[in-house]
Short mmCIF file of C-alpha atoms and ligand atoms in Angstrom, two decimals:
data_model
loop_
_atom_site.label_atom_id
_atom_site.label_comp_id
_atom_site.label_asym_id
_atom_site.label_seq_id
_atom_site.Cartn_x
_atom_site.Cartn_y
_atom_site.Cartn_z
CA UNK A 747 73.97 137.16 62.87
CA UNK A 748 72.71 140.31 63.74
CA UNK A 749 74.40 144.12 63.01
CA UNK A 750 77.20 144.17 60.20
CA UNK A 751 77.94 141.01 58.19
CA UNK A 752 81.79 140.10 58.98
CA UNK A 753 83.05 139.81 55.14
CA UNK A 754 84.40 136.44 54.68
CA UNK A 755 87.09 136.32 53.91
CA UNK A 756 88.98 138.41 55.79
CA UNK A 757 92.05 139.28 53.86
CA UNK A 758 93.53 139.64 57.18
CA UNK A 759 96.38 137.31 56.83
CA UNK A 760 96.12 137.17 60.67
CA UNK A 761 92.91 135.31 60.85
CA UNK A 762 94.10 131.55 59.94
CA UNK A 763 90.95 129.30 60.09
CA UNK A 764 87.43 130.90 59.57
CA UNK A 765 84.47 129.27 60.28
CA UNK A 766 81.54 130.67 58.87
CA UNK A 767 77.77 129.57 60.05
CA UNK A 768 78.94 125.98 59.87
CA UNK A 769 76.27 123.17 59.35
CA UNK A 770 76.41 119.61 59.23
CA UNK A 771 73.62 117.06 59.54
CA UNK A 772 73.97 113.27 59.25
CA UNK A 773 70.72 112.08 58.14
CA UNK A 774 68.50 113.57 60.14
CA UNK A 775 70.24 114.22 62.86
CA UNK A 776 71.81 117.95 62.84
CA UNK A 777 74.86 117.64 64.54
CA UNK A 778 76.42 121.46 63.84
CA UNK A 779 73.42 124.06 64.03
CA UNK A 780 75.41 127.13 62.98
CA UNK A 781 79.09 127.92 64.09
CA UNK A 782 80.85 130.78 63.44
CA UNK A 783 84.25 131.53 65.11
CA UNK A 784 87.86 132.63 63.90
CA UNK A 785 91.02 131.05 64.68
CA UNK A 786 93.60 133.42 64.37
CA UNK A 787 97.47 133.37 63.88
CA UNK A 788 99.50 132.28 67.19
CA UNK A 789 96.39 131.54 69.07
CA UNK A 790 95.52 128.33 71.20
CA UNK A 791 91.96 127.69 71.21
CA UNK A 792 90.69 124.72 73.47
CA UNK A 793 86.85 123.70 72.56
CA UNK A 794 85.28 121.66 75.27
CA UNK A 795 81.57 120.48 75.61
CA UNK A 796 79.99 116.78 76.59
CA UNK A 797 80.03 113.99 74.65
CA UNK A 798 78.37 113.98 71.51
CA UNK A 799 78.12 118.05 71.61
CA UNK A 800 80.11 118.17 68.04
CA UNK A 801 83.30 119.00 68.80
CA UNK A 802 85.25 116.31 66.61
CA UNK A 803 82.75 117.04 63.84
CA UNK A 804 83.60 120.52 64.38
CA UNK A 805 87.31 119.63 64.01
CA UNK A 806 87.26 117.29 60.86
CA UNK A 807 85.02 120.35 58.89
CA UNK A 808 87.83 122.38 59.49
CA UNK A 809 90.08 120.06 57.38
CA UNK A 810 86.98 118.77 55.71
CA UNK A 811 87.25 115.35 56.27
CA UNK A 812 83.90 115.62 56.90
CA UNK A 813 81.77 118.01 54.12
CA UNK A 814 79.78 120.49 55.94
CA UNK A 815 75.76 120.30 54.85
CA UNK A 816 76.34 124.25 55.18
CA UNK A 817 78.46 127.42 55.88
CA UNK A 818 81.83 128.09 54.84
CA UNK A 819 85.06 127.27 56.21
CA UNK A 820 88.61 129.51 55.18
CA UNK A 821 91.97 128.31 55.38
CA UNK A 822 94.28 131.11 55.14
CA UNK A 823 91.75 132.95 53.58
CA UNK A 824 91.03 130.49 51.20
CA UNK A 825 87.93 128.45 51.08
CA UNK A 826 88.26 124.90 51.69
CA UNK A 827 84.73 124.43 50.61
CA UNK A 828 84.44 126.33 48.06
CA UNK A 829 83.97 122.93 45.26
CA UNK A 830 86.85 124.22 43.11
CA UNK A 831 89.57 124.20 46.01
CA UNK A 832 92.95 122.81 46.18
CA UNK A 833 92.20 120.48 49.45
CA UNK A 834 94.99 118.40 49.32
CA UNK A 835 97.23 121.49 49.52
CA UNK A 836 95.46 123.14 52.10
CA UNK A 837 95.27 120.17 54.63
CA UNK A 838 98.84 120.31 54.20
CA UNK A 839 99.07 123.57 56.57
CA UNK A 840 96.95 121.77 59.14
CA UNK A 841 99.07 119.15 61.12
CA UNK A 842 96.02 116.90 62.99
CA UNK A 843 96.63 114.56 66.39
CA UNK A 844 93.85 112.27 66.87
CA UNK A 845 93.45 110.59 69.72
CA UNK A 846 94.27 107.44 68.44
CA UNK A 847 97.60 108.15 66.92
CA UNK A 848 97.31 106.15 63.72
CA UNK A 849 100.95 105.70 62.83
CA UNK A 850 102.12 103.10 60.35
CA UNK A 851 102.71 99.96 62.18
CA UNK A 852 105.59 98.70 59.90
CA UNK A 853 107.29 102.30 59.93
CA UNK A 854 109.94 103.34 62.40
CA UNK A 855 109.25 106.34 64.67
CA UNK A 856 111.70 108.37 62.18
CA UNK A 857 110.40 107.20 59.22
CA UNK A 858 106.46 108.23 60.29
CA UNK A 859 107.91 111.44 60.48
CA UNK A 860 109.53 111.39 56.96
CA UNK A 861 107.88 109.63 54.98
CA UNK A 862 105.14 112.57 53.38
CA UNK A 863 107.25 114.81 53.16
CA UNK A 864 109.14 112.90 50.73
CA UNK A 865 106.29 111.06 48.96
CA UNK A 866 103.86 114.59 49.29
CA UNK A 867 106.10 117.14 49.85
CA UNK A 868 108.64 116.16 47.49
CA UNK A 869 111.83 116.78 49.72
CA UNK A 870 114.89 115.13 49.24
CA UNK A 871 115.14 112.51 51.57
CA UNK A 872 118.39 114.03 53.72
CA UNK A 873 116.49 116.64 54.70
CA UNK A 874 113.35 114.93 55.02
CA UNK A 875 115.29 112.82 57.71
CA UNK A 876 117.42 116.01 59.36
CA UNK A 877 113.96 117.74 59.58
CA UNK A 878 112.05 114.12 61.00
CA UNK A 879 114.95 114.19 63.66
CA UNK A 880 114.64 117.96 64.31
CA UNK A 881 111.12 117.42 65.42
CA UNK A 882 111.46 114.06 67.46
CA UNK A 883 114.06 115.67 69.54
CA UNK A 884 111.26 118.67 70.06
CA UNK A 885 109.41 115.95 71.30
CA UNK A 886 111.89 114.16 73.39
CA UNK A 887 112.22 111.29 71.40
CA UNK A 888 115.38 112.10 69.89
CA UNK A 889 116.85 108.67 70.85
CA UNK A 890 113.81 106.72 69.75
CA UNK A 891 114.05 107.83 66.33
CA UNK A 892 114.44 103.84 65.56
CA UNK A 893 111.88 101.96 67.25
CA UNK A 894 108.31 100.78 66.03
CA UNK A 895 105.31 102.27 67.58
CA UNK A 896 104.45 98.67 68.92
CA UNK A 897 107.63 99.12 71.59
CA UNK A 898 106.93 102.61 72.90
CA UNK A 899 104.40 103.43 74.95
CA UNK A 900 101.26 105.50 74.53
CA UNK A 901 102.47 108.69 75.50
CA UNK A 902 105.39 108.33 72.91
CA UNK A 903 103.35 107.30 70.23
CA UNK A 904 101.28 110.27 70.55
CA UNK A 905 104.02 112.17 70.50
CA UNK A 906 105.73 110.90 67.35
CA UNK A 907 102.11 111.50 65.73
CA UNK A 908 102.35 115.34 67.04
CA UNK A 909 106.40 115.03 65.79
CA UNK A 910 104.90 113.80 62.50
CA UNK A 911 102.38 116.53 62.01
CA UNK A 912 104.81 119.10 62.48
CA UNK A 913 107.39 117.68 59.80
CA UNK A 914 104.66 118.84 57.58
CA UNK A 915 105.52 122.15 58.73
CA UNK A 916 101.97 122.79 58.95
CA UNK A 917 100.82 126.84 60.01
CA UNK A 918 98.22 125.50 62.58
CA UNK A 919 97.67 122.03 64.71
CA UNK A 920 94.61 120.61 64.91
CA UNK A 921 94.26 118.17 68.00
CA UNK A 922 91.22 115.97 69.32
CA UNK A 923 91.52 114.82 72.78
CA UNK A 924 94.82 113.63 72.18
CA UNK A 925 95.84 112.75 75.53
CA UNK A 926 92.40 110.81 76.50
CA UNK A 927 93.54 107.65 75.27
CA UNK A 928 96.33 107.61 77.82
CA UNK A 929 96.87 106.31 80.93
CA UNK A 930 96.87 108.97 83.25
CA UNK A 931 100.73 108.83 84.04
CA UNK A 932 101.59 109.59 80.55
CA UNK A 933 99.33 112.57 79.99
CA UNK A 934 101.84 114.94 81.43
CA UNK A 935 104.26 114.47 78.55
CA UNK A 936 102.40 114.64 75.80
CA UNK A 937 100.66 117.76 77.31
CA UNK A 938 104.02 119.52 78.18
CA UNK A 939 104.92 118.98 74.50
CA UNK A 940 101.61 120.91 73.23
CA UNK A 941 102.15 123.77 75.46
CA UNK A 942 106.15 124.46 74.53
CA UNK A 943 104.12 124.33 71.05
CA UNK A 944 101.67 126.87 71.58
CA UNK A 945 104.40 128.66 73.69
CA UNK A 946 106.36 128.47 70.36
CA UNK A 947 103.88 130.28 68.27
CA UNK A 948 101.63 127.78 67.04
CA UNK A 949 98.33 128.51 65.88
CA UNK A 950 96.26 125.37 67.80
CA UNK A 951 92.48 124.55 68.14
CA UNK A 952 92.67 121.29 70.59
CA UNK A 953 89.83 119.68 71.60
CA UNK A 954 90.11 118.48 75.18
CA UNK A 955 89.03 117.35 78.42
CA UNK A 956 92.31 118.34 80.28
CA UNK A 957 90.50 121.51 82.07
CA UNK A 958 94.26 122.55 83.91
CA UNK A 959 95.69 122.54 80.65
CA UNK A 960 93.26 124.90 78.31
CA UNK A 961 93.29 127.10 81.78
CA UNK A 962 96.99 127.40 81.84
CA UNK A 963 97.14 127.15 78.05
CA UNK A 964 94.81 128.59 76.14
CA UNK A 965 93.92 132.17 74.65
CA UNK A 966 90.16 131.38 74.55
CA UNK A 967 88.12 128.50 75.44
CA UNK A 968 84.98 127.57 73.21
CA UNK A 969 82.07 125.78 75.25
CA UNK A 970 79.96 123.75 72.67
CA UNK A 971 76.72 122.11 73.87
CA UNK A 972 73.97 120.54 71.40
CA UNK A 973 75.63 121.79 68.35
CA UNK A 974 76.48 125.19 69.03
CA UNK A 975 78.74 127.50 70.70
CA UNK A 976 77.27 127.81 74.35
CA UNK A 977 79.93 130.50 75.51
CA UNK A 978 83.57 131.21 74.27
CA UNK A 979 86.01 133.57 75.70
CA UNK A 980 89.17 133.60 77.92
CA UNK A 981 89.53 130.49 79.84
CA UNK A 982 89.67 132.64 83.52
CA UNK A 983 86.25 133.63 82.57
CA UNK A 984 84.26 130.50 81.00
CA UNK A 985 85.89 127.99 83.12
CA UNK A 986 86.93 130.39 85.84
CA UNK A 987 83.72 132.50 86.21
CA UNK A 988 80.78 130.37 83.23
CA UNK A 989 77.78 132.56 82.44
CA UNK A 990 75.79 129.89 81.12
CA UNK A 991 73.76 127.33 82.93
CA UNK A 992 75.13 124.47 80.69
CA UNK A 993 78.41 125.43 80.73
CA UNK A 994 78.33 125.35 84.94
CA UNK A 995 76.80 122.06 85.28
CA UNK A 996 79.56 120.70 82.42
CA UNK A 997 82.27 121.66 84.62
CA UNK A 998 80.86 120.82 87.65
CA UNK A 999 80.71 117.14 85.94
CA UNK A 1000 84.28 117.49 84.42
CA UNK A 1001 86.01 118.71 87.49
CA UNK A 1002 84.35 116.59 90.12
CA UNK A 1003 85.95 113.56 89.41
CA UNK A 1004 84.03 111.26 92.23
CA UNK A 1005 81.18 112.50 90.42
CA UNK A 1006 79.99 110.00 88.41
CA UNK A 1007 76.45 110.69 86.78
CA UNK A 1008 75.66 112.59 83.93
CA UNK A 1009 72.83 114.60 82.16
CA UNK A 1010 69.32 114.35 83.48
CA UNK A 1011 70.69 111.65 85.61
CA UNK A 1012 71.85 114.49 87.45
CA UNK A 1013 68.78 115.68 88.95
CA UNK A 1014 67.65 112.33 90.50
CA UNK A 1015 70.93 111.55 91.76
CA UNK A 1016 70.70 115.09 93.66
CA UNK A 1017 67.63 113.43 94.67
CA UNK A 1018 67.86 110.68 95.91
CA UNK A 1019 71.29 112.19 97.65
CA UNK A 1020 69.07 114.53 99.63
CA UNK A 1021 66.65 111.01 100.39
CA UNK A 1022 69.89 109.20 101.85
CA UNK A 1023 70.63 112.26 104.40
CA UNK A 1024 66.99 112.60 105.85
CA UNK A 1025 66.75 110.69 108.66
CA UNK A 1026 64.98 107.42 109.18
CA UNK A 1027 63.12 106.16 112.65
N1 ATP B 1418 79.96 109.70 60.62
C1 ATP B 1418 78.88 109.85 61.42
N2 ATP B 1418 77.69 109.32 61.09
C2 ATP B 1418 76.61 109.49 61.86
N3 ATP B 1418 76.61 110.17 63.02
C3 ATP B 1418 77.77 110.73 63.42
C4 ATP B 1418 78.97 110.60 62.64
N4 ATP B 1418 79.95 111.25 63.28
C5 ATP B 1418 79.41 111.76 64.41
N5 ATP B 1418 78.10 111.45 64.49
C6 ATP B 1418 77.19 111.86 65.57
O1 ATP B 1418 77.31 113.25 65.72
C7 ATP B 1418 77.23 113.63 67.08
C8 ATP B 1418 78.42 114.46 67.46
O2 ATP B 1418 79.55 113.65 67.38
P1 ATP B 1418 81.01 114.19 67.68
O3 ATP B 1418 81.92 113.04 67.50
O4 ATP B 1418 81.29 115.40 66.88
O5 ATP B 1418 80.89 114.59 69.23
P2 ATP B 1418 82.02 114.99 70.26
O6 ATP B 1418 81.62 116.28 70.87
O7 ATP B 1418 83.35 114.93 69.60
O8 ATP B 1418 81.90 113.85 71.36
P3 ATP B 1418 83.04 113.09 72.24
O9 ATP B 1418 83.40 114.02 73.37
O10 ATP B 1418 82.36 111.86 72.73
O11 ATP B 1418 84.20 112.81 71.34
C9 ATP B 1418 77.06 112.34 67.86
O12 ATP B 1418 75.70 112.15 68.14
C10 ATP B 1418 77.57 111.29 66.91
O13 ATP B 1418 76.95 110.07 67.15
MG1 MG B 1419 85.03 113.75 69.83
#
C-alpha cells in the first residue's frame, strides 16, 4: 500500500467484512498474493475472475474455513483471525450458499431451515419453525416446507440452502457460484431470489459467473486474476467499459458463449481462424 495506512479496524460499524492484505499459499503454490478490499453494510459485491483465479479461496478466508498464510480479515470489526477469536460466533453473522447446496438428506426442507437455530442458536423450537417458514415463503417454497431435498429440484434446493442461511439471521451472505450447478432453466429463480435479497438490504459478496446479474445487481464488481484484484469498481465500468487487458479478454471469453477456447489457447485459435479465411488455390 502506498500513502496513509487505512487503520484496521475501522470502527466504522458500516464497514462489515474487511479484508486486509490477505495471503494464502497451499504448499507452494500461492494462491492469494495480497487482497485488500472492504465489504460494507447493504452492499452487493460480485467477484468474478477465471477458473482457478482464487475467488472461492477468497470466500472461505472470509469465514475462515480456510486459515489465511497472511493478512487479516474483520468481521464486524472484529478479527476473525486474530488466534483468540470467537469463530463460531462470528460465522454465525455470515449465512454461506455453496454451489452444491449441502442440505441434510434425511431432513425436510423445513427442518434444514430449523434445525441450528435450535441446536446453535438456542431458540425455542415454535419460533425456530415460524421463522424456518418465514424464510421458505421468501423463497417461494412456502408449500414445500415438507418435502426432502431428493424430490425437489435443483433450483429449489438451492433455494432452501439460501432459506436456511438466512434463518440464521446472518448480517451478510456469502455465495459461491450458486446457480452454476443448475440447469440453465432453473437459474432464473434462484437468481431472482438473491436480488429481492440484496434489494432487501443485504450485505452480499457472491461469487459468480452470471455477468447480467452482477450488472443489474451489484454495487461493485471485483475482477480477480492470478491471485489478486485485477480491477474492482462499479459493474457499468469493469464489465461495461474494463481497463485492464485481463479483465477484457475474461469477458470476451465469458460473454461469447460459442466461444469455446481459453487462455493461451486463445492466441492460436485466433490463428489458425485467420489460416481458415485465407484463401486456398
Ligand atoms: N485445499 C486446497 N489444496 C490445494 N490447492 C487448492 C486447495 N483449494 C484450492 N486450491 C488451488 O487454489 C487455486 C485457486 O482455487 P479456487 O478454488 O480459489 O479458484 P476459483 O477462482 O474459485 O476457481 P473456480 O472458478 O474454478 O471455482 C487453484 O489452483 C486450486 O487448485
Ligand atoms: Mg471457485
Amino acid at each position: 500500500m502506498t500513502g496513509t495506512t487505512p487503520s484496521i479496524p475501522t470502527g466504522n460499524r458500516n464497514d462489515e467484512i474487511q479484508i486486509y492484505d490477505l495471503h494464502k499459499s497451499f504448499g507452494d503454490l500461492e494462491v492469494l498474493k495480497g487482497i485488500t478490499t472492504t465489504v460494507h453494510r447493504g452492499e452487493v459485491v460480485c467477484v468474478i475472475g477465471p477458473s482457478g483465479s482464487g475467488k472461492s479461496t477468497l470466500l472461505r478466508c472470509v469465514n475462515l474455513l480456510e486459515q489465511p498464510t497472511q493478512g487479516r480479515v474483520f468481521i464486524l470489526n472484529e478479527e476473525i483471525t486474530d488466534p483468540d477469536a470467537d469463530i463460531d460466533r462470528l460465522r454465525t453473522t455470515m449465512g454461506m450458499v455453496f454451489q452444491s447446496f449441502n442440505l441434510f438428506p434425511h431432513l425436510t426442507a423445513l427442518e434444514n431451515c430449523t434445525i441450528a437455530q435450535i441446536r446453535v442458536l438456542k431458540k425455542n423450537p415454535d419460533e425456530a419453525r415460524a421463522f424456518a417458514q418465514a424464510n421458505l415463503d421468501k423463497v417461494g417454497l412456502g408449500d414445500r416446507g415438507g418435502s426432502y431435498p431428493a424430490q425437489m429440484s435443483g433450483g429449489q434446493q438451492q433455494r432452501v440452502a439460501i432459506a436456511r442461511a438466512l434463518s440464521m439471521d446472518p448480517e451478510m451472505m456469502l455465495f459461491d457460484e450458486p446457480t452454476s450447478a443448475l440447469d440453465p432453466e432453473l437459474v432464473g429463480d434462484v437468481l431472482s431470489v438473491m436480488r429481492d435479497l440484496a434489494q432487501g438490504g443485504m450485505t452480499m459478496m457472491v461469487v459468480t459467473h452470471e455477468m447480467a446479474f452482477a450488472r443489474e445487481v451489484a454495487d461493485r464488481v471485483i475482477f480477480m486474476d492470478g491471485g489478486v484484484i485485477v480491477e474492482e469498481g462499479p459493474p457499468a465500468e469493469v464489465i461495461g467499459k474494463p481497463t485492464h487487458e485481463r479483465t477484457r479478454t475474461f469477458l470476451k471469453r465469458v460473454l461469447d458463449p460459442t466461444h469455446v477456447n481459453a487462455g493461451d489457447e486463445d492466441e492460436a485459435y485466433a490463428q489458425r481462424h485467420a489460416a481458415d479465411s485465407t484463401p486456398t488455390a
